[in-house]
Amino acid sequence: MTNRVLMAVVLLAAFVVNGWACTNFIVGKKASADGSVMVSYSADSYGMFGWLYHYPTAKHPDGAMRDIYDWDSGKYLGQIKEARQTYNVVGNMNEYQVTIGETTFGGRPELVDTTGIMDYGSLIYVALQRSRTAKEAIKVMTDLVKEYGYYSSGESFSIADPNEAWIMEMIGKGPGIKGAVWVAVRIPDDCIAAHANQSRIHKFNLNDKDNCLYSPDVISFAREKGYFSGKNTDFSFADAYCPLDFSGLRFCEARVWSFYNMFSKSTGDAYLPYILGKSKEPMPLYIKADSKLSVRDIQRAMRDHYEGTPLDITKDMGAGAFEIPYRLSPLTFKIDGVEYFNERPISTQQSAFSFVSQMRANLPDPVGGVLWFGLDDANMTVFTPVYCCTDRIPAPYAEGNGDCVTFSWDSAFWIYNWVADMIRPRYSLMIDDMRAVQNELESTFESAQAGIESAALKLYQEDPVKAKDFLTNYTDMTARTTVDRWKKLAEFLIVRYNDGARKLVKNGKIVAPATGNTAPLERPGYPEEFLKELVKATGDRYKSQVLK
């Protein structure tokens, strides 16, 4: 992190409220259409600047130390011993296809240890640099907090490799008490799972060492603190360390429900009463989907705003005239002393970046691991392929092109935000133009994948370095091409929708005037349903009159 960016992050930290941020989806290898393990992640935080992180492979001398900075605030926390060998990490995936994502559940505030050195973000990226498997990553993370202390509040982690996926939940022990209590549960290969800022692990099998790992004191510590007093077999991590309240239900669990509802109709129907606060039975940690899921399925799921469900936010007054599926923060507001809320969907405007990782055991690591990556809101970005062997970050995704308080034409983050903020106020009018370009690009990358990887495999058999260079160049090309195309989309949108009118389009191009300097256009105005509501609210104020 550059000094300039670090300073900007620190300055903003006092003003930025993360709210209920981040969403993770997990797909087991037998639940996916191509046998891949998948993890998705959106880094949702107001004011956060996004780029594609890179930690190159390295060897370190004996006694080398590593500085640790809090991922959220940039605050210096201390030093840890550096590993002799660290692995290449691009984004949230390393060269062995290990992927780690997270969502913050917070939990009991008295358990935060501000003297700890390892924050949740540092745990992720240090573990990725030191782990060849998901289980190894779990050990690295839990050993680090045991030795150096855990700085953050309660956290859920998605930890996966080409063969298995886990959810690990962790929370500290309070000020000055080194370590953390935690539990990790393996997601069955034929299941899908999700977490979204609410602890999701309830009861777990204390005797299944292959599929459940936990700290030795995870239950005894809860007893000591007065959080639990029943039988060990009845212990719920979530109930003890992150008791559910309304915000955890409606802002967090609702996103998990929406994911389950997309791919398991029976699960969605069964747990809608829970989301609406009419049932206390929590959703399962994982479920079986009605059909096998593809990368594109998960990309689309990351763009969800509860459309077509009882929580749909595109049809009420808050959506305005143009069915805007976004609400300005904060999530809650008061009128006449009564508190109300806005829904918090999966896709949200404050995302810094999002990804869908694809991990495949039937391919060599450099070819099998793909991080489908996009800057800004998943709904308004393009997921481009970033292969896990990549050792050169595409310029539009690289650190140094602008920052959280500096716009740059060379930054994919700012280009995607530019287009998104142009579309949102007139969402239903403009979204189809964006979606056409988005689908075209993502479909092209999907169609090209088999051919690209076939060529890469041939090169890999000849020389792995040539395969790595080939895939790094392809990663670079797709990112640059996409951002250039998005700039053209922005130009198209400003011309087509200038001044609230809409110019005509034929074969994807704006129709030019036959003569003169006035383009043919239409005036879409406001939808009829909106105008009806306007008349209801204003009565005869705007009723036309015949002058006498």
mmCIF file of C-alpha atoms in Angstrom, residues 1-245:
data_model
loop_
_atom_site.group_PDB
_atom_site.id
_atom_site.type_symbol
_atom_site.label_atom_id
_atom_site.label_comp_id
_atom_site.label_asym_id
_atom_site.label_seq_id
_atom_site.Cartn_x
_atom_site.Cartn_y
_atom_site.Cartn_z
ATOM 1 C CA MET A 1 0.000 0.000 0.000
ATOM 2 C CA THR A 2 1.497 3.361 -0.990
ATOM 3 C CA ASN A 3 1.921 6.080 1.629
ATOM 4 C CA ARG A 4 -0.580 8.260 -0.220
ATOM 5 C CA VAL A 5 -3.253 5.581 -0.312
ATOM 6 C CA LEU A 6 -2.524 4.597 3.284
ATOM 7 C CA MET A 7 -2.955 8.205 4.408
ATOM 8 C CA ALA A 8 -6.257 8.499 2.516
ATOM 9 C CA VAL A 9 -7.542 5.284 4.046
ATOM 10 C CA VAL A 10 -6.624 6.419 7.550
ATOM 11 C CA LEU A 11 -8.291 9.798 7.024
ATOM 12 C CA LEU A 12 -11.461 8.195 5.777
ATOM 13 C CA ALA A 13 -11.596 5.550 8.487
ATOM 14 C CA ALA A 14 -13.138 7.939 10.993
ATOM 15 C CA PHE A 15 -15.941 8.817 8.621
ATOM 16 C CA VAL A 16 -16.755 5.550 6.874
ATOM 17 C CA VAL A 17 -19.381 3.254 8.347
ATOM 18 C CA ASN A 18 -18.999 -0.261 6.946
ATOM 19 C CA GLY A 19 -22.545 -1.235 7.835
ATOM 20 C CA TRP A 20 -23.582 -4.754 6.957
ATOM 21 C CA ALA A 21 -20.888 -5.455 4.414
ATOM 22 C CA CYS A 22 -19.760 -8.379 2.257
ATOM 23 C CA THR A 23 -21.423 -11.553 0.984
ATOM 24 C CA ASN A 24 -19.918 -15.029 0.319
ATOM 25 C CA PHE A 25 -21.337 -17.950 -1.659
ATOM 26 C CA ILE A 26 -19.779 -21.436 -1.689
ATOM 27 C CA VAL A 27 -20.351 -24.302 -4.149
ATOM 28 C CA GLY A 28 -18.988 -27.819 -3.577
ATOM 29 C CA LYS A 29 -17.337 -29.675 -6.460
ATOM 30 C CA LYS A 30 -20.225 -32.111 -6.895
ATOM 31 C CA ALA A 31 -22.720 -29.234 -6.796
ATOM 32 C CA SER A 32 -21.071 -27.434 -9.726
ATOM 33 C CA ALA A 33 -21.659 -28.074 -13.414
ATOM 34 C CA ASP A 34 -17.970 -28.616 -14.216
ATOM 35 C CA GLY A 35 -16.674 -30.213 -11.012
ATOM 36 C CA SER A 36 -15.091 -27.006 -9.745
ATOM 37 C CA VAL A 37 -15.234 -25.684 -6.208
ATOM 38 C CA MET A 38 -16.456 -22.072 -6.247
ATOM 39 C CA VAL A 39 -16.368 -19.207 -3.769
ATOM 40 C CA SER A 40 -17.765 -15.744 -4.394
ATOM 41 C CA TYR A 41 -17.041 -12.578 -2.456
ATOM 42 C CA SER A 42 -18.002 -8.917 -2.536
ATOM 43 C CA ALA A 43 -15.956 -6.409 -0.533
ATOM 44 C CA ASP A 44 -18.690 -3.972 0.448
ATOM 45 C CA SER A 45 -17.566 -0.882 2.311
ATOM 46 C CA TYR A 46 -18.460 2.745 1.723
ATOM 47 C CA GLY A 47 -15.399 4.776 0.759
ATOM 48 C CA MET A 48 -13.234 1.735 0.036
ATOM 49 C CA PHE A 49 -11.088 1.913 -3.107
ATOM 50 C CA GLY A 50 -10.702 -1.317 -5.075
ATOM 51 C CA TRP A 51 -7.800 -2.815 -6.972
ATOM 52 C CA LEU A 52 -6.459 -6.321 -7.616
ATOM 53 C CA TYR A 53 -3.991 -7.262 -4.878
ATOM 54 C CA HIS A 54 -0.774 -9.053 -5.741
ATOM 55 C CA TYR A 55 1.826 -10.700 -3.512
ATOM 56 C CA PRO A 56 4.588 -12.305 -5.632
ATOM 57 C CA THR A 57 6.276 -15.521 -4.652
ATOM 58 C CA ALA A 58 9.327 -14.875 -2.496
ATOM 59 C CA LYS A 59 12.007 -16.406 -0.287
ATOM 60 C CA HIS A 60 12.871 -14.684 2.981
ATOM 61 C CA PRO A 61 16.007 -14.935 5.140
ATOM 62 C CA ASP A 62 16.014 -16.390 8.626
ATOM 63 C CA GLY A 63 14.781 -13.877 11.181
ATOM 64 C CA ALA A 64 12.824 -11.792 8.655
ATOM 65 C CA MET A 65 9.834 -9.979 10.131
ATOM 66 C CA ARG A 66 6.614 -8.757 8.519
ATOM 67 C CA ASP A 67 4.729 -5.579 9.399
ATOM 68 C CA ILE A 68 0.980 -6.013 9.918
ATOM 69 C CA TYR A 69 -1.495 -3.229 9.154
ATOM 70 C CA ASP A 70 -5.227 -3.409 9.825
ATOM 71 C CA TRP A 71 -6.925 -3.999 6.465
ATOM 72 C CA ASP A 72 -9.833 -1.657 7.227
ATOM 73 C CA SER A 73 -8.073 1.361 8.751
ATOM 74 C CA GLY A 74 -4.423 0.995 7.755
ATOM 75 C CA LYS A 75 -3.386 1.184 11.427
ATOM 76 C CA TYR A 76 -0.015 -0.408 12.211
ATOM 77 C CA LEU A 77 -0.584 -3.386 14.533
ATOM 78 C CA GLY A 78 2.866 -4.918 14.975
ATOM 79 C CA GLN A 79 5.185 -7.526 13.483
ATOM 80 C CA ILE A 80 5.128 -11.282 12.943
ATOM 81 C CA LYS A 81 7.801 -13.744 11.824
ATOM 82 C CA GLU A 82 7.955 -14.058 8.061
ATOM 83 C CA ALA A 83 7.801 -17.498 6.405
ATOM 84 C CA ARG A 84 10.889 -18.742 4.571
ATOM 85 C CA GLN A 85 8.829 -19.328 1.404
ATOM 86 C CA THR A 86 5.712 -17.426 0.365
ATOM 87 C CA TYR A 87 3.488 -18.167 -2.636
ATOM 88 C CA ASN A 88 2.122 -16.044 -5.461
ATOM 89 C CA VAL A 89 -1.235 -14.492 -4.549
ATOM 90 C CA VAL A 90 -3.452 -12.616 -6.974
ATOM 91 C CA GLY A 91 -6.558 -11.117 -5.433
ATOM 92 C CA ASN A 92 -7.897 -13.691 -2.966
ATOM 93 C CA MET A 93 -6.482 -16.789 -4.703
ATOM 94 C CA ASN A 94 -2.982 -18.208 -4.574
ATOM 95 C CA GLU A 95 -0.954 -20.228 -7.060
ATOM 96 C CA TYR A 96 -2.269 -23.492 -5.569
ATOM 97 C CA GLN A 97 -5.884 -22.384 -6.183
ATOM 98 C CA VAL A 98 -6.558 -21.774 -2.492
ATOM 99 C CA THR A 99 -9.216 -19.066 -2.085
ATOM 100 C CA ILE A 100 -10.239 -17.182 1.067
ATOM 101 C CA GLY A 101 -13.162 -14.776 1.421
ATOM 102 C CA GLU A 102 -14.868 -13.268 4.462
ATOM 103 C CA THR A 103 -17.833 -11.499 5.996
ATOM 104 C CA THR A 104 -17.784 -9.691 9.338
ATOM 105 C CA PHE A 105 -20.463 -10.695 11.841
ATOM 106 C CA GLY A 106 -19.121 -8.613 14.719
ATOM 107 C CA GLY A 107 -20.625 -10.593 17.576
ATOM 108 C CA ARG A 108 -20.127 -9.701 21.219
ATOM 109 C CA PRO A 109 -18.240 -6.373 21.373
ATOM 110 C CA GLU A 110 -16.571 -7.185 24.693
ATOM 111 C CA LEU A 111 -14.545 -9.916 22.954
ATOM 112 C CA VAL A 112 -12.558 -7.531 20.737
ATOM 113 C CA ASP A 113 -8.873 -7.440 21.677
ATOM 114 C CA THR A 114 -7.325 -4.151 20.533
ATOM 115 C CA THR A 115 -3.886 -5.408 21.616
ATOM 116 C CA GLY A 116 -3.929 -8.234 19.060
ATOM 117 C CA ILE A 117 -1.714 -8.085 15.968
ATOM 118 C CA MET A 118 -3.591 -10.214 13.414
ATOM 119 C CA ASP A 119 -6.661 -8.550 11.921
ATOM 120 C CA TYR A 120 -8.997 -10.530 9.663
ATOM 121 C CA GLY A 121 -7.632 -9.046 6.416
ATOM 122 C CA SER A 122 -4.036 -9.833 7.312
ATOM 123 C CA LEU A 123 -5.071 -13.363 8.281
ATOM 124 C CA ILE A 124 -6.472 -13.847 4.766
ATOM 125 C CA TYR A 125 -3.495 -12.608 2.793
ATOM 126 C CA VAL A 126 -0.796 -14.060 5.051
ATOM 127 C CA ALA A 127 -2.549 -17.454 4.980
ATOM 128 C CA LEU A 128 -2.825 -17.342 1.187
ATOM 129 C CA GLN A 129 0.910 -16.755 0.951
ATOM 130 C CA ARG A 130 1.654 -19.749 3.207
ATOM 131 C CA SER A 131 -0.914 -22.440 2.323
ATOM 132 C CA ARG A 132 -1.229 -25.138 -0.326
ATOM 133 C CA THR A 133 -4.650 -26.421 0.833
ATOM 134 C CA ALA A 134 -7.730 -25.136 2.619
ATOM 135 C CA LYS A 135 -6.962 -27.189 5.734
ATOM 136 C CA GLU A 136 -3.436 -25.830 5.812
ATOM 137 C CA ALA A 137 -4.867 -22.295 5.579
ATOM 138 C CA ILE A 138 -7.123 -22.970 8.571
ATOM 139 C CA LYS A 139 -4.103 -24.123 10.587
ATOM 140 C CA VAL A 140 -2.032 -21.108 9.550
ATOM 141 C CA MET A 141 -4.806 -18.691 10.512
ATOM 142 C CA THR A 142 -5.594 -20.260 13.859
ATOM 143 C CA ASP A 143 -1.894 -20.631 14.762
ATOM 144 C CA LEU A 144 -1.310 -16.965 13.948
ATOM 145 C CA VAL A 145 -4.059 -15.694 16.259
ATOM 146 C CA LYS A 146 -2.878 -18.076 18.982
ATOM 147 C CA GLU A 147 0.655 -16.680 18.793
ATOM 148 C CA TYR A 148 -0.003 -13.012 18.046
ATOM 149 C CA GLY A 149 -3.565 -12.319 19.151
ATOM 150 C CA TYR A 150 -6.681 -11.470 17.131
ATOM 151 C CA TYR A 151 -7.412 -7.777 16.582
ATOM 152 C CA SER A 152 -10.763 -7.842 14.757
ATOM 153 C CA SER A 153 -14.339 -8.561 15.791
ATOM 154 C CA GLY A 154 -16.211 -11.742 14.865
ATOM 155 C CA GLU A 155 -15.548 -13.041 11.364
ATOM 156 C CA SER A 156 -16.809 -15.738 9.005
ATOM 157 C CA PHE A 157 -14.272 -17.036 6.457
ATOM 158 C CA SER A 158 -14.792 -19.046 3.274
ATOM 159 C CA ILE A 159 -11.679 -21.193 2.832
ATOM 160 C CA ALA A 160 -11.462 -23.471 -0.200
ATOM 161 C CA ASP A 161 -9.195 -25.352 -2.583
ATOM 162 C CA PRO A 162 -9.920 -27.490 -5.671
ATOM 163 C CA ASN A 163 -11.110 -30.395 -3.514
ATOM 164 C CA GLU A 164 -12.991 -28.947 -0.553
ATOM 165 C CA ALA A 165 -14.578 -25.856 0.950
ATOM 166 C CA TRP A 166 -14.946 -24.781 4.575
ATOM 167 C CA ILE A 167 -16.658 -22.085 6.591
ATOM 168 C CA MET A 168 -14.647 -20.999 9.619
ATOM 169 C CA GLU A 169 -16.034 -18.614 12.239
ATOM 170 C CA MET A 170 -13.764 -16.850 14.707
ATOM 171 C CA ILE A 171 -14.053 -14.315 17.506
ATOM 172 C CA GLY A 172 -11.558 -12.982 20.053
ATOM 173 C CA LYS A 173 -11.487 -13.477 23.827
ATOM 174 C CA GLY A 174 -11.446 -9.876 24.988
ATOM 175 C CA PRO A 175 -8.887 -7.156 25.757
ATOM 176 C CA GLY A 176 -5.398 -8.466 26.427
ATOM 177 C CA ILE A 177 -6.364 -12.151 26.089
ATOM 178 C CA LYS A 178 -4.335 -13.659 23.272
ATOM 179 C CA GLY A 179 -5.990 -16.037 20.822
ATOM 180 C CA ALA A 180 -9.530 -16.677 19.618
ATOM 181 C CA VAL A 181 -12.344 -19.202 19.803
ATOM 182 C CA TRP A 182 -13.315 -20.680 16.478
ATOM 183 C CA VAL A 183 -15.003 -23.517 14.625
ATOM 184 C CA ALA A 184 -14.600 -24.671 11.003
ATOM 185 C CA VAL A 185 -17.098 -26.890 9.174
ATOM 186 C CA ARG A 186 -16.482 -28.523 5.809
ATOM 187 C CA ILE A 187 -19.247 -27.992 3.250
ATOM 188 C CA PRO A 188 -20.280 -31.342 1.701
ATOM 189 C CA ASP A 189 -19.163 -31.692 -1.908
ATOM 190 C CA ASP A 190 -22.752 -31.888 -3.178
ATOM 191 C CA CYS A 191 -23.961 -28.789 -1.320
ATOM 192 C CA ILE A 192 -23.950 -25.015 -1.514
ATOM 193 C CA ALA A 193 -23.589 -22.555 1.368
ATOM 194 C CA ALA A 194 -23.449 -18.841 2.111
ATOM 195 C CA HIS A 195 -22.732 -16.315 4.835
ATOM 196 C CA ALA A 196 -23.420 -12.588 4.947
ATOM 197 C CA ASN A 197 -22.368 -10.784 8.162
ATOM 198 C CA GLN A 198 -24.229 -13.050 10.586
ATOM 199 C CA SER A 199 -22.672 -16.056 12.297
ATOM 200 C CA ARG A 200 -24.060 -19.174 10.583
ATOM 201 C CA ILE A 201 -22.530 -22.126 12.434
ATOM 202 C CA HIS A 202 -24.963 -23.375 15.054
ATOM 203 C CA LYS A 203 -24.587 -26.939 16.362
ATOM 204 C CA PHE A 204 -21.622 -28.902 15.021
ATOM 205 C CA ASN A 205 -20.336 -32.458 15.290
ATOM 206 C CA LEU A 206 -17.710 -32.540 18.032
ATOM 207 C CA ASN A 207 -16.529 -36.019 16.999
ATOM 208 C CA ASP A 208 -16.150 -35.633 13.213
ATOM 209 C CA LYS A 209 -12.509 -34.608 12.924
ATOM 210 C CA ASP A 210 -12.549 -34.929 9.122
ATOM 211 C CA ASN A 211 -15.314 -32.381 8.641
ATOM 212 C CA CYS A 212 -15.293 -30.257 11.791
ATOM 213 C CA LEU A 213 -12.367 -28.486 13.450
ATOM 214 C CA TYR A 214 -12.569 -26.202 16.481
ATOM 215 C CA SER A 215 -10.538 -24.572 19.229
ATOM 216 C CA PRO A 216 -10.343 -26.719 22.384
ATOM 217 C CA ASP A 217 -12.015 -24.041 24.503
ATOM 218 C CA VAL A 218 -14.782 -22.975 22.098
ATOM 219 C CA ILE A 219 -17.452 -24.297 24.499
ATOM 220 C CA SER A 220 -15.696 -23.923 27.845
ATOM 221 C CA PHE A 221 -14.927 -20.266 27.149
ATOM 222 C CA ALA A 222 -18.603 -19.624 26.397
ATOM 223 C CA ARG A 223 -19.506 -21.246 29.731
ATOM 224 C CA GLU A 224 -16.904 -19.152 31.530
ATOM 225 C CA LYS A 225 -18.349 -15.950 30.066
ATOM 226 C CA GLY A 226 -21.947 -16.955 30.814
ATOM 227 C CA TYR A 227 -22.949 -17.248 27.161
ATOM 228 C CA PHE A 228 -23.915 -20.955 27.422
ATOM 229 C CA SER A 229 -24.911 -23.383 30.159
ATOM 230 C CA GLY A 230 -26.382 -26.457 28.473
ATOM 231 C CA LYS A 231 -25.011 -29.791 27.249
ATOM 232 C CA ASN A 232 -22.036 -29.756 24.901
ATOM 233 C CA THR A 233 -24.110 -31.425 22.187
ATOM 234 C CA ASP A 234 -26.561 -28.508 22.312
ATOM 235 C CA PHE A 235 -23.906 -25.822 21.926
ATOM 236 C CA SER A 236 -24.448 -23.303 19.104
ATOM 237 C CA PHE A 237 -21.498 -21.104 18.148
ATOM 238 C CA ALA A 238 -23.829 -18.503 16.621
ATOM 239 C CA ASP A 239 -26.152 -18.331 19.614
ATOM 240 C CA ALA A 240 -23.263 -18.035 22.072
ATOM 241 C CA TYR A 241 -21.044 -15.558 20.293
ATOM 242 C CA CYS A 242 -23.380 -13.681 17.938
ATOM 243 C CA PRO A 243 -26.985 -13.753 19.189
ATOM 244 C CA LEU A 244 -29.388 -12.950 16.368
ATOM 245 C CA ASP A 245 -31.159 -9.599 16.364
#
